[in-house]
């Protein structure tokens, strides 16, 4: 049974203003789920993109907006945003935010699993 110590996980500079830690994935021993923790600075916007799988967005601290197929909602602690597979979405924060992303696949950013409509994909390792 793998136990993941968050304090020992490497931090990845995924984009300007975004650091990430893979909490669950192939390296942590999962076979069909990925969980990513992001710490995001104020003013960051992630461009429109889509995945061939669902995505669950959980805010741990702060607040953010998530726009799915043109509909924008606010996400904050105590709320989950569920992004359907193949839905074009973007997100950002005006104040800074700590987020957990959950995907029902390993390597959610692998070739063919995510497509960026605008901008470039993040660094994931």
Coordinates of N, CA and C in Angstrom, one line a residue, residues 20-93:
X20 N 3.7 22.5 -9.3 CA 2.9 21.3 -9.2 C 3.6 20.1 -8.5
X21 N 2.8 19.3 -7.8 CA 3.3 18.1 -7.2 C 2.4 16.9 -7.6
X22 N 2.9 15.8 -8.2 CA 2.1 14.7 -8.5 C 1.9 13.9 -7.2
X23 N 0.7 13.8 -6.7 CA 0.3 13.1 -5.5 C 0.0 11.7 -5.8
X24 N -0.6 11.4 -6.9 CA -0.9 10.1 -7.4 C -0.7 10.0 -8.9
X25 N -0.1 8.9 -9.3 CA 0.2 8.6 -10.6 C 1.0 7.3 -10.7
X26 N 1.5 7.1 -11.9 CA 2.3 5.8 -12.1 C 3.5 5.7 -11.1
X27 N 4.2 6.8 -10.9 CA 5.4 6.8 -10.0 C 5.0 6.6 -8.5
X28 N 3.7 6.9 -8.2 CA 3.2 6.7 -6.8 C 2.5 5.3 -6.7
X29 N 2.4 4.6 -7.7 CA 1.8 3.2 -7.7 C 0.4 3.1 -8.1
X30 N -0.2 4.2 -8.7 CA -1.6 4.0 -9.1 C -1.6 3.4 -10.5
X31 N -2.8 2.8 -10.9 CA -2.9 2.1 -12.2 C -4.0 2.8 -13.0
X32 N -4.7 3.7 -12.5 CA -5.8 4.3 -13.3 C -6.3 5.6 -12.9
X33 N -5.5 6.3 -12.1 CA -5.9 7.7 -11.6 C -4.7 8.5 -11.4
X34 N -4.9 9.8 -11.6 CA -3.8 10.8 -11.4 C -4.4 11.9 -10.6
X35 N -3.6 12.4 -9.6 CA -3.9 13.5 -8.8 C -2.7 14.5 -8.7
X36 N -3.0 15.8 -9.0 CA -2.0 16.8 -9.1 C -2.4 17.9 -8.2
X37 N -1.4 18.4 -7.4 CA -1.6 19.5 -6.5 C -0.9 20.7 -7.2
X38 N -1.6 21.8 -7.4 CA -1.0 23.0 -8.0 C -1.1 24.2 -7.0
X39 N 0.0 24.9 -6.9 CA 0.0 26.2 -6.1 C 0.1 27.3 -7.2
X40 N -0.8 28.2 -7.2 CA -0.9 29.1 -8.4 C -0.9 30.6 -7.8
X41 N 0.0 31.4 -8.4 CA 0.1 32.8 -8.0 C -1.0 33.6 -8.6
X42 N -1.3 34.7 -7.9 CA -2.3 35.7 -8.3 C -2.1 36.1 -9.8
X43 N -3.1 36.2 -10.5 CA -3.1 36.7 -11.9 C -2.8 35.7 -13.0
X44 N -2.6 34.4 -12.6 CA -2.3 33.4 -13.6 C -3.6 33.0 -14.3
X45 N -3.5 32.8 -15.6 CA -4.6 32.2 -16.4 C -4.0 31.1 -17.3
X46 N -4.7 29.9 -17.2 CA -4.3 28.8 -18.0 C -5.2 28.8 -19.3
X47 N -4.6 28.7 -20.5 CA -5.4 28.9 -21.7 C -6.3 27.7 -22.0
X48 N -7.2 28.0 -22.9 CA -8.3 27.0 -23.3 C -7.6 25.7 -23.8
X49 N -8.2 24.6 -23.3 CA -7.7 23.3 -23.7 C -8.8 22.3 -23.4
X50 N -8.5 21.0 -23.8 CA -9.5 20.0 -23.5 C -8.7 18.7 -23.3
X51 N -9.4 17.8 -22.6 CA -8.9 16.4 -22.3 C -9.8 15.4 -22.9
X52 N -9.3 14.2 -23.2 CA -10.2 13.1 -23.7 C -10.8 12.4 -22.5
X53 N -10.7 13.0 -21.3 CA -11.2 12.3 -20.1 C -11.8 13.4 -19.2
X54 N -12.6 13.0 -18.2 CA -13.1 14.0 -17.2 C -12.0 14.5 -16.4
X55 N -12.3 15.7 -15.7 CA -11.3 16.3 -14.8 C -12.1 16.9 -13.6
X56 N -11.7 16.6 -12.4 CA -12.3 17.2 -11.2 C -11.4 18.2 -10.7
X57 N -11.9 19.4 -10.4 CA -11.1 20.5 -9.8 C -11.6 20.8 -8.4
X58 N -10.7 20.6 -7.4 CA -11.0 20.9 -6.0 C -10.1 22.0 -5.5
X59 N -10.7 23.0 -5.0 CA -9.9 24.1 -4.4 C -9.7 23.9 -2.9
X60 N -8.4 23.9 -2.6 CA -8.0 23.7 -1.1 C -8.0 25.1 -0.4
X61 N -7.4 26.1 -1.1 CA -7.3 27.4 -0.5 C -7.4 28.4 -1.6
X62 N -8.0 29.6 -1.3 CA -8.2 30.7 -2.2 C -9.4 30.5 -3.1
X63 N -9.4 31.1 -4.2 CA -10.5 31.0 -5.2 C -10.0 31.1 -6.6
X64 N -10.8 30.6 -7.5 CA -10.4 30.6 -8.9 C -11.7 30.7 -9.8
X65 N -11.5 31.0 -11.0 CA -12.7 30.8 -11.9 C -12.3 29.6 -12.9
X66 N -13.3 29.0 -13.3 CA -13.2 27.9 -14.3 C -14.3 28.2 -15.4
X67 N -13.8 28.2 -16.6 CA -14.8 28.4 -17.7 C -14.8 27.1 -18.6
X68 N -16.0 26.6 -18.7 CA -16.2 25.4 -19.5 C -17.2 25.6 -20.6
X69 N -16.8 25.4 -21.8 CA -17.7 25.7 -23.0 C -18.4 27.1 -22.9
X70 N -17.6 28.1 -22.4 CA -18.1 29.4 -22.4 C -18.8 29.8 -21.1
X71 N -19.1 28.9 -20.2 CA -19.8 29.2 -19.0 C -18.8 29.3 -17.8
X72 N -18.7 30.5 -17.2 CA -17.7 30.7 -16.1 C -18.4 30.5 -14.7
X73 N -17.7 29.8 -13.9 CA -18.1 29.6 -12.5 C -16.9 29.9 -11.5
X74 N -17.3 30.2 -10.3 CA -16.3 30.5 -9.3 C -16.1 29.2 -8.5
X75 N -14.9 28.8 -8.2 CA -14.6 27.6 -7.4 C -13.8 28.1 -6.2
X76 N -14.2 27.6 -5.0 CA -13.5 27.9 -3.8 C -13.6 26.7 -2.9
X77 N -13.0 26.7 -1.7 CA -13.1 25.5 -0.8 C -14.5 25.1 -0.6
X78 N -14.8 23.8 -0.6 CA -16.1 23.3 -0.4 C -16.9 23.1 -1.7
X79 N -16.3 23.5 -2.8 CA -17.0 23.3 -4.1 C -16.0 22.5 -5.1
X80 N -16.6 21.7 -5.9 CA -15.9 20.9 -6.9 C -16.4 21.3 -8.3
X81 N -15.6 21.4 -9.2 CA -16.0 21.7 -10.6 C -15.6 20.4 -11.4
X82 N -16.6 19.8 -12.1 CA -16.4 18.6 -12.8 C -16.4 19.0 -14.3
X83 N -15.3 18.8 -15.0 CA -15.2 19.2 -16.4 C -15.4 17.9 -17.2
X84 N -16.4 17.9 -18.1 CA -16.7 16.7 -18.9 C -15.5 16.5 -19.9
X85 N -15.4 15.3 -20.3 CA -14.4 14.9 -21.3 C -14.7 15.7 -22.6
X86 N -13.6 16.2 -23.2 CA -13.7 16.9 -24.5 C -14.3 18.3 -24.4
X87 N -14.6 18.8 -23.2 CA -15.1 20.1 -23.1 C -13.9 21.1 -23.1
X88 N -14.1 22.2 -23.9 CA -13.0 23.2 -23.9 C -13.2 24.0 -22.6
X89 N -12.0 24.2 -21.9 CA -12.1 24.9 -20.7 C -10.8 25.6 -20.5
X90 N -10.9 26.6 -19.6 CA -9.7 27.4 -19.1 C -10.0 27.8 -17.7
X91 N -8.9 28.2 -17.0 CA -9.1 28.6 -15.6 C -8.1 29.7 -15.2
X92 N -8.3 30.3 -14.1 CA -7.4 31.3 -13.6 C -7.8 31.8 -12.2
X93 N -6.9 32.6 -11.7 CA -7.1 33.1 -10.3 C -6.6 34.6 -10.3

